[in-house]
Structures are given as structure tokens and as C-alpha cells.
Amino acid sequence: MEKKTQGRKKIDMEKIKRKDYLQVTFSKRRNGLFKKASELCTLCGAETAIVVYSPAGKAFSFGHPCVESTMDKFLATASLIEIGESSRGVPSFPDYHRNIGINKLNRHINELVNQLEAEKKYGESFTQMEMANKDQFLWNKPIKNLEFHELEQLRVSMEELKIKMVNRTEGLKRASMLSSFIDINQVGRTEDEGVQ
Amino acid sequence: MEKKTQGRKKIDMEKIKRKDYLQVTFSKRRNGLFKKASELCTLCGAETAIVVYSPAGKAFSFGHPCVESTMDKFLATASLIEIGESSRGVPSFPDYHRNIGINKLNRHINELVNQLEAEKKYGESFTQMEMANKDQFLWNKPIKNLEFHELEQLRVSMEELKIKMVNRTEGLKRASMLSSFIDINQVGRTEDEGVQ
DNA sequence: AACACTATTATTAGGTG
DNA sequence: CCACCTAATAATAGTGT
């Protein structure tokens, strides 16, 4: 009972290394987060749902009025699309090819978005303008009935952009704190827990 | 300009009455919440998903690495407990896979917009708000048969956002302070405490 | 209506029991 | 793991612009 306690230190915003400390911090901050959420609900009459997975994979959730209903609502709203037999009332299979196209497109978009997500966090200068402009020209074209080959054009265009972004990202190498940056294209982890 | 500003008052934890004030508080606190969540992810390597519905019914979401996947994981786990026995090829999800691409695309757009909205609060001025509003009608529309050109619209919107993000990133030059979205691991890790 | 400011409260890192 | 403590940082209510 000698030590007069230190008060907090300024936090450096990177992953905590010490395991016990991480556990404590996770617990404290998780509770803090849930409290904030609770206050938001009370003060503003908001409806919220939160799920947090600990590094160990354990799930914690908060919800007002209820986690699952709120999440369901959100996901349902986001996934209202049902194409299936939609367009002409024809049974499912005629649309098969279209879906393949969309799925492909979707994958590329996902990659693009993810990489962009990573990139933007480091807010680096970034010379994509001409690329963007070129694509913009393509994308903003009046699209009445976009057909397959046009979709394909778009996809190719995006793929090019993606490649440029990958190159840019790999050339980045920010001097500071970038040690933990891992590109999507090589998911292999370098750390110990590597089992997946 | 005499008044030297009052500082905050102690909050009374009940629903705010004044409408305009509620809106401001909701916005501030929502962003605070997302920031906290972001810090939790960065510091502890947690995986989180948040959805908040404003009193007006508008959805805002945050996710690391992704709202949809994290929520799906949580809900799937939760429903696994209920289902349990039906491991055989029960046709619960008939054509689900055919629609997954579309669903994902749509959700990603939604997530992207929302996260961007959250992120911009910490970053420099950037007005893409109207963007989100503009497109919301599409997402919330009860879409029975979303045709290709509508899908295209959605995608175009996303790409516009992307371009804006690129542009913004270019002008940004701010060093750090924000969490980094590091990678996409869900790592089971050795469950030292895995069970509830 | 969003942004800047700041006094004040709230959260929390690092301890101890 | 939990509860409590304290000093320091972080969030934000109220205000101004």
C-alpha cells in the first residue's frame, strides 16, 4: 500500500502486446463501449446492437431492445434483394449466368473496397486520379440496360484499378507504425497462432 | 463573444426532449461510440459489429473487419444452438448461394457508406452525406425484382464513393490517430478460455 | 447546420486488495 | 476474475461563429 498509483498513461493506438494486460483492457473497454451504447439508447431513444469478439473468439453482445431483432432488421434491410425468378417470373435457372457475373463482380468489388479501406486509414498521397477519371467516364455512362459485355468492361476496369492500388500499397511502406499492415492478397499470418 | 463557453453539465440520463439538440447529441455520441469500437478493435484485435438506428429510423453501422460477416457469424452461432441436429442436407437455403453475391454487394455498399460517414467525422471536411441520402431510397426500397440497371446504380454509387475516398485520401495527409483496419482474420486461436 | 472551442464531466491505465 | 483507487487523458454539453 505504499505505491500511490500512477494514473493512466497516454495510450498508443496499436495492438497491445502483453496478454494479461490486453485481457484487462479488453474487458474494461468492452464494458465502456456497452455503457456508451446504453447511454445512447437512453438519451436518444436509439435502437442498437453490438457484438464484439474477443481475440480468443468469445462473443459478447449488447442490444437494445434486443440484439438479434436489431441485427436481423439491419441484415434484412441490407439483403432485400431477391433476384431468382424475379424479372420475368421465369423459374430460377435462366438467371444463373447473370448471377455468376454479379458474383464475380462482387468479389472484385470486395477486394477493392477492402484495400481501399486499408489504404485510406493511412491517408497517404495517392496518384490514382487519371484512373479514377477514366473509370468515372465509364461508370457514369447512361446505363439503361447494361449488358454482359459492358459489365465485363467494368470489371476489367476495376481489376486494373485494383492492381494499381495493390502496387501502390506495396510501395507504401510507411516509416512509422506500419509493421502490422497485412495485405489481403497474402493472408498468411506471421505470428504464432497461425492455425486457422 | 464575451461569453467564455460554459463547459459541459452533468448529464441527466433520460431521454432528451428537444429535438434539434437530440439530433446533435445523437450524432456526436454515435461517432464517439464508433470511435471507441474502433479503438477496441485496434488495441485488442477484437472483431466487432455495431448497428445503431436513429430515432428517425435511419441505420448507421460500424464493423471491423466487416459488419455483415461479424453479424452473420454471431447470428449463425446463436441459431446453431437452436438447430443443432439438422446436419444433413436439409434444403433450408434453397437458392441462397445464387443471391449471396447480390446480398454481399448490397451490404458492402451500405457498410461502406456508413463507415465512411463515421470516419469523416474524425477526418477532414468531406461532404458525401447527400450521397448516402441519395442512395438510401434504393436500399430501402422493397425490391422484388431489382433489375440490372438498378444494381448498376448501386454499384455506380459505390464507385463514386470510392473515387471520393481516393480523392480525399490524396488530400488528406494526416498521419495517424485512427485505427487501422489491419486484416481479415477470424483466427480461432488456442481457446484458453473459449467456452463461456 | 456543421465546425471550433473549452470547461467540465467521464473514462480509463496502471495499480492495490 | 472482481472491486476499488487515483491521476491523467478523452469525451462531450453548451456555446459561439
Coordinates of C-alpha atoms (C1' of nucleotides) in Angstrom, one line a residue:
Chain A
M1 CA 0.0 0.0 0.0
E2 CA 3.0 2.2 -0.5
K3 CA 2.6 2.9 -4.1
K4 CA 0.3 5.8 -4.7
T5 CA -1.0 4.6 -8.0
Q6 CA 0.1 6.1 -11.2
G7 CA -2.9 7.4 -13.1
R8 CA -3.2 6.5 -16.7
K9 CA -0.7 6.8 -19.4
K10 CA -1.4 8.1 -22.8
I11 CA -2.4 5.3 -25.0
D12 CA -0.6 4.5 -28.1
M13 CA -3.1 3.3 -30.6
E14 CA -1.7 -0.1 -31.6
K15 CA -2.3 -3.6 -30.7
I16 CA -1.4 -4.3 -27.1
K17 CA 1.2 -7.0 -26.8
R18 CA 1.2 -8.2 -23.2
K19 CA -1.5 -10.8 -23.0
D20 CA -2.8 -10.3 -19.5
Y21 CA -2.9 -6.6 -19.9
L22 CA -4.7 -7.0 -23.2
Q23 CA -7.3 -9.1 -21.5
V24 CA -7.9 -6.5 -18.8
T25 CA -8.1 -3.7 -21.2
F26 CA -10.4 -5.6 -23.5
S27 CA -12.7 -6.2 -20.6
K28 CA -12.7 -2.6 -19.4
R29 CA -13.2 -1.1 -22.8
R30 CA -15.8 -3.5 -23.8
N31 CA -17.8 -2.5 -20.8
G32 CA -17.2 1.1 -21.5
L33 CA -18.4 0.6 -25.0
F34 CA -21.6 -1.1 -23.9
K35 CA -22.2 1.6 -21.4
K36 CA -21.8 4.2 -24.1
A37 CA -24.2 2.3 -26.2
S38 CA -26.6 2.1 -23.4
E39 CA -26.4 5.8 -22.8
L40 CA -27.0 6.5 -26.5
C41 CA -30.2 4.4 -26.3
T42 CA -31.4 6.1 -23.2
L43 CA -30.6 9.6 -24.2
C44 CA -31.6 9.5 -27.8
G45 CA -34.1 6.6 -28.0
A46 CA -31.9 4.8 -30.4
E47 CA -32.0 1.1 -31.2
T48 CA -28.7 -0.6 -31.2
A49 CA -27.0 -3.9 -31.4
I50 CA -23.3 -4.7 -30.8
V51 CA -21.4 -7.8 -31.0
V52 CA -17.7 -8.0 -30.0
Y53 CA -15.5 -11.0 -30.4
S54 CA -12.5 -11.1 -28.1
P55 CA -9.2 -12.1 -29.6
A56 CA -9.9 -15.5 -28.1
G57 CA -13.0 -15.7 -30.2
K58 CA -15.5 -15.3 -27.4
A59 CA -18.6 -13.3 -28.3
F60 CA -20.1 -10.5 -26.2
S61 CA -23.2 -8.7 -27.2
F62 CA -25.3 -5.8 -26.3
G63 CA -28.6 -4.9 -27.6
H64 CA -31.5 -2.6 -27.1
P65 CA -34.2 -3.6 -27.2
C66 CA -32.7 -6.9 -28.4
V67 CA -29.5 -7.8 -30.2
E68 CA -31.0 -10.3 -32.6
S69 CA -34.0 -8.4 -33.7
T70 CA -32.0 -5.4 -34.4
M71 CA -29.3 -7.2 -36.3
D72 CA -32.0 -9.1 -38.2
K73 CA -33.6 -5.9 -39.1
F74 CA -30.4 -4.5 -40.4
L75 CA -29.3 -7.5 -42.3
A76 CA -32.8 -8.0 -43.7
T77 CA -32.9 -4.4 -45.0
A78 CA -29.5 -4.8 -46.5
S79 CA -30.3 -8.0 -48.2
L80 CA -33.8 -7.3 -49.5
I81 CA -32.7 -8.3 -53.0
E82 CA -34.1 -11.4 -54.4
I83 CA -33.4 -11.9 -58.0
G84 CA -34.2 -15.5 -58.5
E85 CA -37.2 -15.7 -60.7
S86 CA -37.7 -12.0 -60.3
S87 CA -37.5 -10.2 -63.5
R88 CA -39.9 -12.2 -65.7
G89 CA -41.4 -14.6 -63.4
V90 CA -39.4 -17.3 -65.0
P91 CA -38.1 -20.0 -62.7
S92 CA -34.7 -19.7 -61.3
F93 CA -32.2 -21.1 -63.7
P94 CA -32.4 -18.7 -66.6
D95 CA -30.8 -16.2 -64.4
Y96 CA -27.9 -18.3 -63.5
H97 CA -25.4 -16.7 -65.8
R98 CA -26.3 -13.3 -64.6
N99 CA -25.7 -14.3 -61.1
I100 CA -22.3 -15.6 -61.9
G101 CA -21.5 -12.3 -63.4
I102 CA -22.6 -10.5 -60.4
N103 CA -20.8 -12.7 -58.1
K104 CA -17.6 -12.2 -60.0
L105 CA -18.1 -8.5 -59.9
N106 CA -18.9 -8.7 -56.3
R107 CA -15.6 -10.4 -55.5
H108 CA -13.7 -7.8 -57.2
I109 CA -15.5 -5.0 -55.5
N110 CA -14.9 -6.6 -52.2
E111 CA -11.3 -6.7 -52.8
L112 CA -11.2 -3.2 -54.0
V113 CA -13.2 -1.9 -51.1
N114 CA -11.1 -3.8 -48.6
Q115 CA -7.9 -2.5 -50.0
L116 CA -9.2 1.0 -50.1
E117 CA -10.3 0.6 -46.6
A118 CA -6.8 -0.2 -45.6
E119 CA -5.2 2.4 -47.7
K120 CA -7.4 5.3 -46.6
K121 CA -6.5 4.7 -43.0
Y122 CA -3.0 5.8 -43.6
G123 CA -4.1 8.7 -45.6
E124 CA -1.2 8.7 -48.0
S125 CA -0.8 10.7 -51.1
F126 CA -2.0 8.6 -53.8
T127 CA -2.0 9.1 -57.5
Q128 CA -5.0 7.4 -58.9
M129 CA -6.6 10.3 -60.4
E130 CA -6.4 9.5 -64.0
M131 CA -7.5 6.0 -63.3
A132 CA -10.5 7.3 -61.4
N133 CA -11.4 9.7 -64.1
K134 CA -11.2 7.1 -66.7
D135 CA -13.4 4.8 -64.7
Q136 CA -15.8 7.6 -63.9
F137 CA -16.3 8.2 -67.5
L138 CA -17.2 4.6 -68.0
W139 CA -19.3 4.3 -64.9
N140 CA -21.3 7.4 -65.4
K141 CA -22.3 6.5 -68.8
P142 CA -26.1 6.4 -69.1
I143 CA -26.9 2.9 -68.2
K144 CA -30.3 1.9 -69.4
N145 CA -29.8 -1.8 -69.9
L146 CA -26.3 -2.6 -69.1
E147 CA -25.5 -5.9 -70.8
F148 CA -23.0 -8.5 -70.1
H149 CA -20.1 -7.4 -72.1
E150 CA -20.4 -3.9 -70.5
L151 CA -20.4 -5.4 -67.1
E152 CA -17.3 -7.2 -68.1
Q153 CA -15.7 -4.0 -69.2
L154 CA -16.4 -2.5 -65.8
R155 CA -15.0 -5.5 -64.1
V156 CA -11.8 -5.3 -66.1
S157 CA -11.6 -1.7 -65.4
M158 CA -11.9 -2.3 -61.7
E159 CA -9.4 -5.0 -61.8
E160 CA -6.9 -2.6 -63.3
L161 CA -7.6 -0.2 -60.6
K162 CA -7.1 -2.9 -58.1
I163 CA -3.8 -3.8 -59.4
K164 CA -2.7 -0.2 -59.3
M165 CA -3.8 0.0 -55.8
V166 CA -2.0 -3.1 -54.8
N167 CA 1.1 -1.8 -56.3
R168 CA 0.7 1.5 -54.6
T169 CA 0.0 -0.2 -51.3
E170 CA 3.1 -2.3 -51.5
G171 CA 5.1 0.7 -52.4
L172 CA 3.9 2.5 -49.4
K173 CA 6.0 1.3 -46.6
R174 CA 5.2 4.0 -44.2
A175 CA 8.1 4.6 -42.0
S176 CA 6.3 4.5 -38.7
M177 CA 3.9 2.0 -37.2
L178 CA 3.1 0.1 -40.3
S179 CA 4.5 -3.1 -39.2
S180 CA 1.1 -4.7 -38.7
F181 CA -0.2 -3.9 -42.1
I182 CA -1.1 -7.0 -43.9
D183 CA -2.3 -7.1 -47.4
I184 CA -5.4 -9.1 -48.2
N185 CA -3.7 -10.9 -51.0
Q186 CA -1.4 -12.7 -48.7
V187 CA -3.4 -13.6 -45.7
G188 CA -0.7 -15.7 -44.1
R189 CA 0.0 -14.5 -40.7
T190 CA 3.5 -14.2 -39.4
E191 CA 2.6 -14.7 -35.8
D192 CA 2.5 -17.7 -33.7
E193 CA -1.2 -18.5 -33.5
G194 CA -1.2 -19.1 -37.2
V195 CA -3.5 -22.1 -37.2
Q196 CA -6.8 -21.3 -38.8
Chain B
M1 CA -18.1 37.0 -28.0
E2 CA -17.7 37.7 -24.3
K3 CA -19.1 34.5 -23.0
K4 CA -16.3 32.1 -22.5
T5 CA -18.3 29.0 -23.0
Q6 CA -19.8 27.0 -20.2
G7 CA -18.2 23.6 -20.3
R8 CA -20.5 20.6 -20.0
K9 CA -23.1 20.0 -17.5
K10 CA -23.6 16.8 -15.8
I11 CA -25.9 14.7 -17.9
D12 CA -29.1 13.5 -16.6
M13 CA -29.6 10.1 -18.0
E14 CA -33.0 10.3 -19.6
K15 CA -34.4 10.8 -23.0
I16 CA -33.5 14.2 -24.4
K17 CA -36.6 16.2 -25.2
R18 CA -35.5 19.0 -27.5
K19 CA -35.4 17.7 -31.0
D20 CA -32.6 19.6 -32.5
Y21 CA -30.5 19.0 -29.5
L22 CA -31.2 15.3 -29.6
Q23 CA -30.1 15.2 -33.2
V24 CA -26.8 16.8 -32.3
T25 CA -26.2 14.6 -29.3
F26 CA -27.1 11.5 -31.2
S27 CA -24.6 12.3 -33.9
K28 CA -21.8 13.2 -31.5
R29 CA -22.4 10.2 -29.3
R30 CA -22.8 7.8 -32.2
N31 CA -19.4 8.9 -33.5
G32 CA -18.0 8.6 -30.1
L33 CA -19.3 5.1 -29.9
F34 CA -17.8 4.1 -33.2
K35 CA -14.5 5.6 -32.3
K36 CA -14.5 3.6 -29.1
A37 CA -15.3 0.5 -31.0
S38 CA -12.5 1.3 -33.4
E39 CA -10.1 1.7 -30.6
L40 CA -11.2 -1.6 -29.1
C41 CA -10.5 -3.3 -32.4
T42 CA -7.1 -1.8 -32.8
L43 CA -5.9 -2.2 -29.2
C44 CA -7.2 -5.6 -28.6
G45 CA -7.6 -7.2 -32.0
A46 CA -11.3 -7.6 -31.5
E47 CA -13.8 -8.2 -34.2
T48 CA -16.9 -6.1 -33.8
A49 CA -20.1 -5.1 -35.5
I50 CA -22.4 -2.3 -34.4
V51 CA -25.7 -1.1 -35.8
V52 CA -27.5 1.9 -34.5
Y53 CA -30.9 3.1 -35.6
S54 CA -31.6 6.7 -35.0
P55 CA -34.9 7.7 -33.5
A56 CA -35.9 8.6 -37.1
G57 CA -35.2 5.0 -38.1
K58 CA -32.0 5.6 -40.1
A59 CA -29.4 2.9 -39.8
F60 CA -25.7 3.5 -39.1
S61 CA -23.3 0.7 -38.8
F62 CA -19.7 0.1 -37.9
G63 CA -17.8 -3.1 -38.4
H64 CA -14.4 -4.5 -38.2
P65 CA -13.4 -6.2 -40.3
C66 CA -16.9 -6.1 -41.7
V67 CA -20.4 -5.6 -40.3
E68 CA -22.1 -8.3 -42.2
S69 CA -19.7 -11.1 -41.7
T70 CA -19.4 -10.4 -38.0
M71 CA -23.1 -10.2 -37.5
D72 CA -23.7 -13.3 -39.6
K73 CA -21.2 -15.2 -37.6
F74 CA -22.9 -14.2 -34.4
L75 CA -26.4 -14.9 -35.6
A76 CA -25.3 -18.2 -37.1
T77 CA -23.7 -19.3 -33.9
A78 CA -26.7 -18.3 -32.0
S79 CA -29.1 -20.2 -34.3
L80 CA -26.8 -23.1 -34.4
I81 CA -27.6 -23.8 -30.9
E82 CA -31.3 -24.0 -31.8
I83 CA -30.9 -26.1 -34.9
G84 CA -28.2 -28.4 -33.7
E85 CA -29.2 -31.7 -35.2
S86 CA -30.0 -31.0 -38.7
S87 CA -26.6 -31.5 -40.2
R88 CA -27.8 -33.4 -43.3
G89 CA -28.6 -31.7 -46.5
V90 CA -31.7 -30.1 -45.4
P91 CA -32.8 -27.6 -48.0
S92 CA -33.2 -24.7 -45.7
F93 CA -31.5 -22.3 -48.0
P94 CA -32.5 -23.3 -51.5
D95 CA -31.2 -20.7 -53.8
Y96 CA -29.3 -18.8 -51.2
H97 CA -26.0 -19.0 -52.9
R98 CA -27.3 -17.6 -56.0
N99 CA -28.2 -14.5 -54.2
I100 CA -25.3 -14.2 -52.0
G101 CA -23.3 -12.1 -54.4
I102 CA -26.0 -9.6 -54.6
N103 CA -26.6 -9.5 -50.9
K104 CA -23.0 -9.1 -50.2
L105 CA -22.7 -6.4 -52.8
N106 CA -25.6 -4.5 -51.3
R107 CA -24.4 -4.9 -47.8
H108 CA -21.0 -3.8 -48.6
I109 CA -22.3 -0.7 -50.2
N110 CA -24.3 0.0 -47.1
E111 CA -21.4 -0.6 -44.8
L112 CA -19.0 1.4 -46.9
V113 CA -21.2 4.4 -46.8
N114 CA -21.9 4.1 -43.1
Q115 CA -18.3 3.7 -42.2
L116 CA -17.3 6.5 -44.4
E117 CA -19.8 8.6 -42.7
A118 CA -18.3 7.7 -39.3
E119 CA -14.8 8.2 -40.5
K120 CA -15.3 11.5 -41.9
K121 CA -16.1 12.9 -38.5
Y122 CA -12.6 12.3 -37.4
G123 CA -11.1 13.4 -40.7
E124 CA -11.2 16.5 -42.6
S125 CA -14.3 18.0 -44.1
F126 CA -15.8 15.9 -46.8
T127 CA -19.3 16.1 -48.0
Q128 CA -20.7 12.9 -49.2
M129 CA -23.6 12.9 -46.9
E130 CA -26.0 13.7 -49.6
M131 CA -24.6 10.7 -51.4
A132 CA -25.7 8.4 -48.7
N133 CA -29.1 10.0 -48.6
K134 CA -29.5 9.9 -52.3
D135 CA -29.0 6.2 -52.4
Q136 CA -30.9 5.2 -49.4
F137 CA -34.1 5.1 -51.3
L138 CA -32.7 2.4 -53.4
W139 CA -31.6 0.3 -50.5
N140 CA -34.7 0.7 -48.5
K141 CA -36.9 0.1 -51.4
P142 CA -38.8 -3.1 -51.2
I143 CA -37.0 -4.7 -54.0
K144 CA -38.8 -7.6 -55.5
N145 CA -37.1 -7.5 -58.8
L146 CA -34.1 -5.4 -58.8
E147 CA -33.1 -5.1 -62.3
F148 CA -29.7 -4.8 -63.7
H149 CA -29.7 -1.2 -64.2
E150 CA -30.7 -0.7 -60.6
L151 CA -27.9 -2.9 -59.5
E152 CA -25.7 -0.8 -61.7
Q153 CA -26.9 2.3 -60.0
L154 CA -26.0 0.9 -56.7
R155 CA -22.6 -0.1 -57.9
V156 CA -22.0 3.2 -59.6
S157 CA -22.8 4.9 -56.4
M158 CA -20.3 2.8 -54.6
E159 CA -17.7 3.5 -57.1
E160 CA -18.4 7.2 -56.9
L161 CA -17.8 6.9 -53.2
K162 CA -14.7 5.1 -53.8
I163 CA -13.5 7.8 -56.1
K164 CA -14.3 10.4 -53.5
M165 CA -12.4 8.4 -51.0
V166 CA -9.4 8.2 -53.2
N167 CA -9.6 11.9 -53.8
R168 CA -10.0 12.6 -50.2
T169 CA -7.1 10.3 -49.3
E170 CA -5.0 12.2 -51.6
G171 CA -5.7 15.4 -49.9
L172 CA -5.5 14.0 -46.5
K173 CA -2.0 13.7 -45.4
R174 CA -2.9 13.2 -41.8
A175 CA -0.6 10.9 -40.1
S176 CA -2.4 8.5 -37.8
M177 CA -4.8 8.8 -34.9
L178 CA -7.2 6.4 -36.5
S179 CA -7.4 2.8 -36.0
S180 CA -6.1 0.7 -38.8
F181 CA -8.1 -1.9 -40.4
I182 CA -5.5 -4.5 -40.3
D183 CA -6.5 -7.7 -41.8
I184 CA -9.3 -10.2 -42.1
N185 CA -8.5 -12.9 -39.6
Q186 CA -11.0 -14.6 -37.6
V187 CA -8.4 -16.8 -36.0
G188 CA -9.8 -19.4 -33.7
R189 CA -6.7 -19.2 -31.7
T190 CA -6.0 -21.7 -29.0
E191 CA -9.0 -21.5 -26.9
D192 CA -7.6 -20.8 -23.5
E193 CA -10.9 -19.6 -22.3
G194 CA -13.0 -20.2 -25.3
V195 CA -16.1 -21.5 -23.6
Q196 CA -18.5 -19.2 -21.9
Chain C
dA1 C1' -26.1 23.1 -39.7
dA2 C1' -21.8 21.8 -39.4
dC3 C1' -17.3 23.3 -37.1
dA4 C1' -14.3 25.3 -33.3
dC5 C1' -13.8 25.9 -28.6
dT6 C1' -13.4 24.7 -23.7
dA7 C1' -14.9 24.0 -19.0
dT8 C1' -16.4 20.2 -17.1
dT9 C1' -17.5 15.5 -16.6
dA10 C1' -16.4 10.6 -17.9
dT11 C1' -13.4 7.1 -18.9
dT12 C1' -9.6 4.5 -18.1
dA13 C1' -4.4 2.8 -17.5
dG14 C1' -2.0 1.2 -14.1
dG15 C1' -2.1 -0.1 -9.6
dT16 C1' -3.5 -2.4 -5.0
dG17 C1' -6.5 -5.5 -2.0
Chain D
dC1 C1' -11.6 -12.9 -12.2
dC2 C1' -13.7 -8.6 -9.3
dA3 C1' -14.0 -4.1 -6.8
dC4 C1' -11.8 0.0 -5.7
dC5 C1' -8.4 3.8 -6.2
dT6 C1' -6.1 7.8 -8.5
dA7 C1' -4.1 10.8 -11.8
dA8 C1' -4.2 11.6 -16.3
dT9 C1' -6.4 11.5 -20.7
dA10 C1' -10.6 11.5 -23.5
dA11 C1' -15.3 12.8 -24.5
dT12 C1' -18.7 16.0 -24.8
dA13 C1' -22.6 19.8 -23.4
dG14 C1' -23.1 24.2 -24.1
dT15 C1' -21.7 27.9 -26.6
dG16 C1' -20.1 30.8 -30.3
dT17 C1' -19.3 31.7 -35.3

